[in-house]
Amino acid sequence: MAIQPWFTDAKLGIFVHWGIYAVDGVQESWSFYDDIVPYDRYMSQLDRFTAARYNPRDWARLFARAGARYAVLTSRHHDGVALWDSAHGRLNVGRDLITGYADALREEGLKVGLYYSHSDWSHPDYASTRRPGRPPEQEDNRYSEAAAECEDPAAWERFIAYRDGQIRELAERHRPDLMWFDGEWERSEEQWRIRELAALVRSHAPDVVFNARMLSEGDYATPEQGAPVVPPDGPWELCLTINDSWGFQHHDHHHKSVDQLIRYFTETIGGGGNLLLDVGPREDGTVPAEQAERLEGLGDWIGRHAEAVYGTLRGLPAGHHHGPSTLSPDRRTLYLTLFDAPRAAFGVRGLRSGVRRVTVLGSGRELGHRVVGGLHEAPGVLWIDPPAPADLDPHATVLALELDGELELYRGAGRS
């Protein structure tokens, strides 16, 4: 089944890692799993998690100003703490923090995404099985896996019933546009009952999009933190933090600049992907000012260059242009991103299509251009005059190349 067009057209989503871990500013779930924070102390944050200033409409308006078209909220991380008043399991925040989020996003015209971890390191029935094929002597963490001689299939069935109950609540109440699963590495597809899980979600949200951590039911690839050098084939999404942490951590002030975020964004969409940019609200529900400022800055740039962003196709492969590019849906306009001010005419190689006009997106200034060289099937180099200083964007300048027809590229090695 083809992926929903809204997803590939959206280009930017906001990831929201929010949970009890924001109280003490410790790493979400992994801090107790790796014995950095004692489990009881980690869970003591539940009583101090207030959400006192949580206003989902403020979130939704901020995300819309950032230029996002969807958002994904951590409804339950590996720690097992649900952000809604679930009737299944023993750990939740005691109230529903998801309905307001979903309603606010839809009021702003944004698609609703929910993150849910397959694994639950707090559930008493979770560490009851092993991934098939693991040697009996190989021990995993006590929160995630039973010893080989202690497997308990009945306990695993109880866990699956709990998992299905929570997923049914989320799907039935919110009809999510996207479900972003995680934790898939700890069990096999058969153990997770992936096909049955997908059918359960689709019974309430038939057009839902799944990320690749739904294994055979996934719709798109999900590289994390590391921007791919060679973009994946098909639809994909880079999930990336603004600083170095997913959730709120008091000490982490290492925020990426707006310039850096624009580079990540343009390189991602130029490779045919979406950027899922993460924010970590404080425990009271407020987004740190440094992160909000980055979102506003990115949104300002996107607003000036929306034509080259939304609904576009992946641009030129590496080697044709020294920077990212995107292509209009009709394949007749090519958008080139320039991070630095050209000091002289710069070249674009391998264009078989003729170029009718080159303009600076935003100012509309037309730039001179000419083709030099070429022999037989190998086209010459398109040389474009540099924009004037007044036409340069302070972060990244975009040029629109109007083509004579649909984009055609030469990918050969030239005449010997």
Tab-separated table of N, CA and C in Angstrom, residues 73-169:
chain	number	residue	atom	x	y	z
A	73	LEU	N	4.028	12.746	19.713
A	73	LEU	CA	4.186	12.847	21.164
A	73	LEU	C	4.421	11.470	21.763
A	74	THR	N	5.360	11.381	22.715
A	74	THR	CA	5.658	10.126	23.407
A	74	THR	C	4.527	9.761	24.363
A	75	SER	N	3.565	9.004	23.872
A	75	SER	CA	2.442	8.613	24.733
A	75	SER	C	2.891	7.641	25.822
A	76	ARG	N	3.848	6.764	25.502
A	76	ARG	CA	4.458	5.897	26.522
A	76	ARG	C	5.837	5.479	26.051
A	77	HIS	N	6.843	5.809	26.863
A	77	HIS	CA	8.226	5.437	26.547
A	77	HIS	C	8.517	4.058	27.138
A	78	HIS	N	9.797	3.628	27.053
A	78	HIS	CA	10.178	2.306	27.556
A	78	HIS	C	9.940	2.174	29.057
A	79	ASP	N	9.831	3.302	29.776
A	79	ASP	CA	9.640	3.220	31.227
A	79	ASP	C	8.249	2.753	31.616
A	80	GLY	N	7.326	2.711	30.657
A	80	GLY	CA	5.993	2.196	30.931
A	80	GLY	C	5.005	3.199	31.476
A	81	VAL	N	5.413	4.460	31.612
A	81	VAL	CA	4.527	5.475	32.184
A	81	VAL	C	3.694	6.099	31.066
A	82	ALA	N	2.387	5.889	31.094
A	82	ALA	CA	1.486	6.396	30.066
A	82	ALA	C	1.097	7.839	30.367
A	83	LEU	N	1.007	8.645	29.315
A	83	LEU	CA	0.604	10.046	29.465
A	83	LEU	C	-0.914	10.217	29.399
A	84	TRP	N	-1.635	9.156	29.634
A	84	TRP	CA	-3.094	9.258	29.688
A	84	TRP	C	-3.586	8.321	30.793
A	85	ASP	N	-4.820	8.471	31.157
A	85	ASP	CA	-5.402	7.698	32.257
A	85	ASP	C	-5.817	6.317	31.772
A	86	SER	N	-4.838	5.518	31.425
A	86	SER	CA	-5.101	4.211	30.845
A	86	SER	C	-5.740	3.273	31.864
A	87	ALA	N	-6.661	2.454	31.372
A	87	ALA	CA	-7.263	1.425	32.212
A	87	ALA	C	-6.418	0.160	32.243
A	88	HIS	N	-5.305	0.170	31.512
A	88	HIS	CA	-4.452	-1.009	31.416
A	88	HIS	C	-3.084	-0.695	31.999
A	89	GLY	N	-2.570	-1.605	32.810
A	89	GLY	CA	-1.286	-1.374	33.448
A	89	GLY	C	-1.437	-0.523	34.692
A	90	ARG	N	-0.347	-0.428	35.440
A	90	ARG	CA	-0.404	0.263	36.726
A	90	ARG	C	0.282	1.622	36.713
A	91	LEU	N	0.918	1.984	35.604
A	91	LEU	CA	1.689	3.224	35.578
A	91	LEU	C	1.108	4.219	34.582
A	92	ASN	N	0.612	5.335	35.091
A	92	ASN	CA	0.211	6.440	34.221
A	92	ASN	C	0.189	7.713	35.051
A	93	VAL	N	0.058	8.835	34.394
A	93	VAL	CA	0.157	10.131	35.080
A	93	VAL	C	-1.149	10.536	35.759
A	94	GLY	N	-2.163	9.691	35.692
A	94	GLY	CA	-3.390	9.934	36.431
A	94	GLY	C	-4.385	10.865	35.777
A	95	ARG	N	-4.064	11.324	34.583
A	95	ARG	CA	-4.981	12.187	33.836
A	95	ARG	C	-4.632	12.071	32.362
A	96	ASP	N	-5.484	12.612	31.534
A	96	ASP	CA	-5.314	12.491	30.087
A	96	ASP	C	-4.618	13.738	29.548
A	97	LEU	N	-3.361	13.571	29.121
A	97	LEU	CA	-2.599	14.672	28.541
A	97	LEU	C	-2.532	14.578	27.019
A	98	ILE	N	-3.226	13.619	26.441
A	98	ILE	CA	-3.115	13.394	24.998
A	98	ILE	C	-4.283	13.982	24.219
A	99	THR	N	-5.486	13.932	24.759
A	99	THR	CA	-6.638	14.432	24.014
A	99	THR	C	-6.480	15.906	23.660
A	100	GLY	N	-6.051	16.725	24.613
A	100	GLY	CA	-5.850	18.150	24.324
A	100	GLY	C	-4.811	18.369	23.253
A	101	TYR	N	-3.745	17.573	23.294
A	101	TYR	CA	-2.693	17.653	22.272
A	101	TYR	C	-3.258	17.345	20.892
A	102	ALA	N	-3.989	16.232	20.773
A	102	ALA	CA	-4.544	15.837	19.476
A	102	ALA	C	-5.536	16.877	18.965
A	103	ASP	N	-6.393	17.364	19.845
A	103	ASP	CA	-7.382	18.365	19.427
A	103	ASP	C	-6.701	19.656	18.977
A	104	ALA	N	-5.671	20.092	19.717
A	104	ALA	CA	-4.990	21.345	19.383
A	104	ALA	C	-4.267	21.245	18.049
A	105	LEU	N	-3.628	20.111	17.788
A	105	LEU	CA	-2.954	19.944	16.496
A	105	LEU	C	-3.957	20.047	15.360
A	106	ARG	N	-5.060	19.371	15.507
A	106	ARG	CA	-6.044	19.370	14.415
A	106	ARG	C	-6.655	20.755	14.226
A	107	GLU	N	-6.793	21.524	15.287
A	107	GLU	CA	-7.272	22.903	15.141
A	107	GLU	C	-6.325	23.730	14.288
A	108	GLU	N	-5.028	23.415	14.347
A	108	GLU	CA	-4.018	24.144	13.571
A	108	GLU	C	-3.768	23.507	12.209
A	109	GLY	N	-4.503	22.448	11.891
A	109	GLY	CA	-4.324	21.791	10.599
A	109	GLY	C	-3.145	20.848	10.539
A	110	LEU	N	-2.617	20.438	11.703
A	110	LEU	CA	-1.482	19.520	11.752
A	110	LEU	C	-1.964	18.096	11.948
A	111	LYS	N	-1.223	17.147	11.379
A	111	LYS	CA	-1.534	15.743	11.556
A	111	LYS	C	-1.048	15.274	12.934
A	112	VAL	N	-1.760	14.284	13.484
A	112	VAL	CA	-1.512	13.814	14.843
A	112	VAL	C	-0.702	12.526	14.822
A	113	GLY	N	0.477	12.568	15.450
A	113	GLY	CA	1.315	11.394	15.602
A	113	GLY	C	1.469	11.029	17.060
A	114	LEU	N	1.510	9.736	17.347
A	114	LEU	CA	1.734	9.239	18.701
A	114	LEU	C	2.875	8.234	18.687
A	115	TYR	N	3.823	8.420	19.599
A	115	TYR	CA	4.916	7.479	19.821
A	115	TYR	C	4.453	6.473	20.875
A	116	TYR	N	4.801	5.205	20.660
A	116	TYR	CA	4.509	4.176	21.658
A	116	TYR	C	5.623	3.142	21.576
A	117	SER	N	6.190	2.802	22.717
A	117	SER	CA	7.265	1.816	22.738
A	117	SER	C	6.690	0.413	22.837
A	118	HIS	N	7.151	-0.477	21.949
A	118	HIS	CA	6.775	-1.885	22.073
A	118	HIS	C	7.175	-2.420	23.450
A	119	SER	N	8.349	-2.025	23.924
A	119	SER	CA	8.874	-2.544	25.182
A	119	SER	C	8.354	-1.744	26.370
A	120	ASP	N	8.299	-2.399	27.524
A	120	ASP	CA	7.884	-1.747	28.773
A	120	ASP	C	8.727	-2.341	29.888
A	121	TRP	N	9.750	-1.620	30.290
A	121	TRP	CA	10.712	-2.145	31.255
A	121	TRP	C	10.209	-2.114	32.699
A	122	SER	N	8.978	-1.666	32.888
A	122	SER	CA	8.384	-1.666	34.224
A	122	SER	C	7.292	-2.717	34.392
A	123	HIS	N	6.760	-3.226	33.308
A	123	HIS	CA	5.627	-4.146	33.414
A	123	HIS	C	6.082	-5.487	34.004
A	124	PRO	N	5.362	-6.007	34.999
A	124	PRO	CA	5.802	-7.246	35.652
A	124	PRO	C	5.853	-8.455	34.725
A	125	ASP	N	5.140	-8.412	33.604
A	125	ASP	CA	5.130	-9.553	32.685
A	125	ASP	C	6.037	-9.356	31.479
A	126	TYR	N	6.756	-8.237	31.420
A	126	TYR	CA	7.518	-7.970	30.203
A	126	TYR	C	8.769	-8.840	30.094
A	127	ALA	N	9.582	-8.881	31.125
A	127	ALA	CA	10.843	-9.633	31.074
A	127	ALA	C	10.567	-11.117	31.300
A	128	SER	N	9.764	-11.697	30.412
A	128	SER	CA	9.328	-13.083	30.580
A	128	SER	C	9.724	-13.973	29.405
A	129	THR	N	10.313	-13.405	28.383
A	129	THR	CA	10.712	-14.162	27.190
A	129	THR	C	12.071	-13.682	26.725
A	130	ARG	N	12.599	-14.352	25.720
A	130	ARG	CA	13.855	-13.982	25.087
A	130	ARG	C	13.631	-13.875	23.584
A	131	ARG	N	14.425	-13.053	22.953
A	131	ARG	CA	14.370	-13.000	21.486
A	131	ARG	C	14.869	-14.327	20.941
A	132	PRO	N	14.160	-14.931	19.978
A	132	PRO	CA	14.609	-16.218	19.429
A	132	PRO	C	16.024	-16.129	18.872
A	133	GLY	N	16.781	-17.204	19.118
A	133	GLY	CA	18.133	-17.282	18.579
A	133	GLY	C	19.219	-16.773	19.494
A	134	ARG	N	18.828	-16.143	20.623
A	134	ARG	CA	19.870	-15.686	21.548
A	134	ARG	C	20.429	-16.886	22.305
A	135	PRO	N	21.769	-17.007	22.388
A	135	PRO	CA	22.361	-18.140	23.118
A	135	PRO	C	21.893	-18.149	24.573
A	136	PRO	N	21.640	-19.327	25.163
A	136	PRO	CA	21.138	-19.398	26.536
A	136	PRO	C	22.043	-18.710	27.550
A	137	GLU	N	23.363	-18.743	27.283
A	137	GLU	CA	24.293	-18.149	28.254
A	137	GLU	C	24.401	-16.629	28.122
A	138	GLN	N	23.821	-16.082	27.081
A	138	GLN	CA	23.914	-14.639	26.857
A	138	GLN	C	22.801	-13.944	27.632
A	139	GLU	N	23.175	-13.138	28.608
A	139	GLU	CA	22.188	-12.480	29.455
A	139	GLU	C	21.981	-11.043	29.011
A	140	ASP	N	20.727	-10.618	29.024
A	140	ASP	CA	20.404	-9.234	28.732
A	140	ASP	C	20.018	-8.562	30.037
A	141	ASN	N	19.611	-7.305	29.920
A	141	ASN	CA	19.246	-6.528	31.094
A	141	ASN	C	18.034	-7.132	31.802
A	142	ARG	N	18.043	-7.098	33.132
A	142	ARG	CA	16.973	-7.713	33.923
A	142	ARG	C	15.615	-7.064	33.668
A	143	TYR	N	15.609	-5.817	33.172
A	143	TYR	CA	14.332	-5.152	32.906
A	143	TYR	C	13.682	-5.617	31.598
A	144	SER	N	14.472	-6.276	30.746
A	144	SER	CA	13.961	-6.532	29.400
A	144	SER	C	13.871	-7.989	28.991
A	145	GLU	N	14.536	-8.905	29.729
A	145	GLU	CA	14.609	-10.266	29.210
A	145	GLU	C	14.739	-11.268	30.348
A	146	ALA	N	14.066	-12.413	30.192
A	146	ALA	CA	14.160	-13.483	31.173
A	146	ALA	C	15.409	-14.328	30.919
A	147	ALA	N	15.893	-14.975	31.949
A	147	ALA	CA	16.942	-15.969	31.758
A	147	ALA	C	16.371	-17.126	30.952
A	148	ALA	N	17.255	-17.843	30.259
A	148	ALA	CA	16.797	-18.898	29.345
A	148	ALA	C	15.920	-19.925	30.046
A	149	GLU	N	16.217	-20.245	31.301
A	149	GLU	CA	15.455	-21.274	32.007
A	149	GLU	C	14.188	-20.732	32.684
A	150	CYS	N	13.955	-19.421	32.569
A	150	CYS	CA	12.839	-18.809	33.295
A	150	CYS	C	11.768	-18.231	32.383
A	151	GLU	N	11.767	-18.596	31.123
A	151	GLU	CA	10.758	-18.043	30.218
A	151	GLU	C	9.352	-18.467	30.648
A	152	ASP	N	8.405	-17.550	30.468
A	152	ASP	CA	7.040	-17.772	30.939
A	152	ASP	C	6.063	-17.324	29.851
A	153	PRO	N	5.675	-18.225	28.957
A	153	PRO	CA	4.776	-17.845	27.851
A	153	PRO	C	3.452	-17.256	28.324
A	154	ALA	N	2.921	-17.717	29.428
A	154	ALA	CA	1.651	-17.182	29.925
A	154	ALA	C	1.800	-15.721	30.324
A	155	ALA	N	2.936	-15.394	30.939
A	155	ALA	CA	3.174	-13.998	31.318
A	155	ALA	C	3.276	-13.119	30.073
A	156	TRP	N	3.925	-13.641	29.023
A	156	TRP	CA	4.040	-12.859	27.785
A	156	TRP	C	2.662	-12.613	27.171
A	157	GLU	N	1.775	-13.591	27.239
A	157	GLU	CA	0.414	-13.398	26.732
A	157	GLU	C	-0.302	-12.301	27.516
A	158	ARG	N	-0.062	-12.241	28.816
A	158	ARG	CA	-0.666	-11.165	29.614
A	158	ARG	C	-0.105	-9.809	29.196
A	159	PHE	N	1.192	-9.771	28.894
A	159	PHE	CA	1.782	-8.511	28.455
A	159	PHE	C	1.174	-8.060	27.129
A	160	ILE	N	1.034	-8.968	26.187
A	160	ILE	CA	0.451	-8.614	24.884
A	160	ILE	C	-0.977	-8.101	25.066
A	161	ALA	N	-1.742	-8.689	25.968
A	161	ALA	CA	-3.108	-8.230	26.215
A	161	ALA	C	-3.102	-6.811	26.768
A	162	TYR	N	-2.148	-6.523	27.674
A	162	TYR	CA	-1.999	-5.163	28.204
A	162	TYR	C	-1.623	-4.188	27.091
A	163	ARG	N	-0.629	-4.560	26.277
A	163	ARG	CA	-0.187	-3.715	25.163
A	163	ARG	C	-1.346	-3.419	24.210
A	164	ASP	N	-2.094	-4.462	23.852
A	164	ASP	CA	-3.213	-4.281	22.934
A	164	ASP	C	-4.292	-3.391	23.548
A	165	GLY	N	-4.496	-3.522	24.846
A	165	GLY	CA	-5.481	-2.665	25.503
A	165	GLY	C	-5.105	-1.200	25.429
A	166	GLN	N	-3.838	-0.894	25.647
A	166	GLN	CA	-3.403	0.505	25.569
A	166	GLN	C	-3.477	1.024	24.139
A	167	ILE	N	-3.041	0.222	23.179
A	167	ILE	CA	-3.085	0.660	21.788
A	167	ILE	C	-4.529	0.882	21.343
A	168	ARG	N	-5.426	0.014	21.797
A	168	ARG	CA	-6.841	0.190	21.442
A	168	ARG	C	-7.365	1.517	21.988
A	169	GLU	N	-6.989	1.859	23.215
A	169	GLU	CA	-7.410	3.139	23.787
A	169	GLU	C	-6.929	4.305	22.932
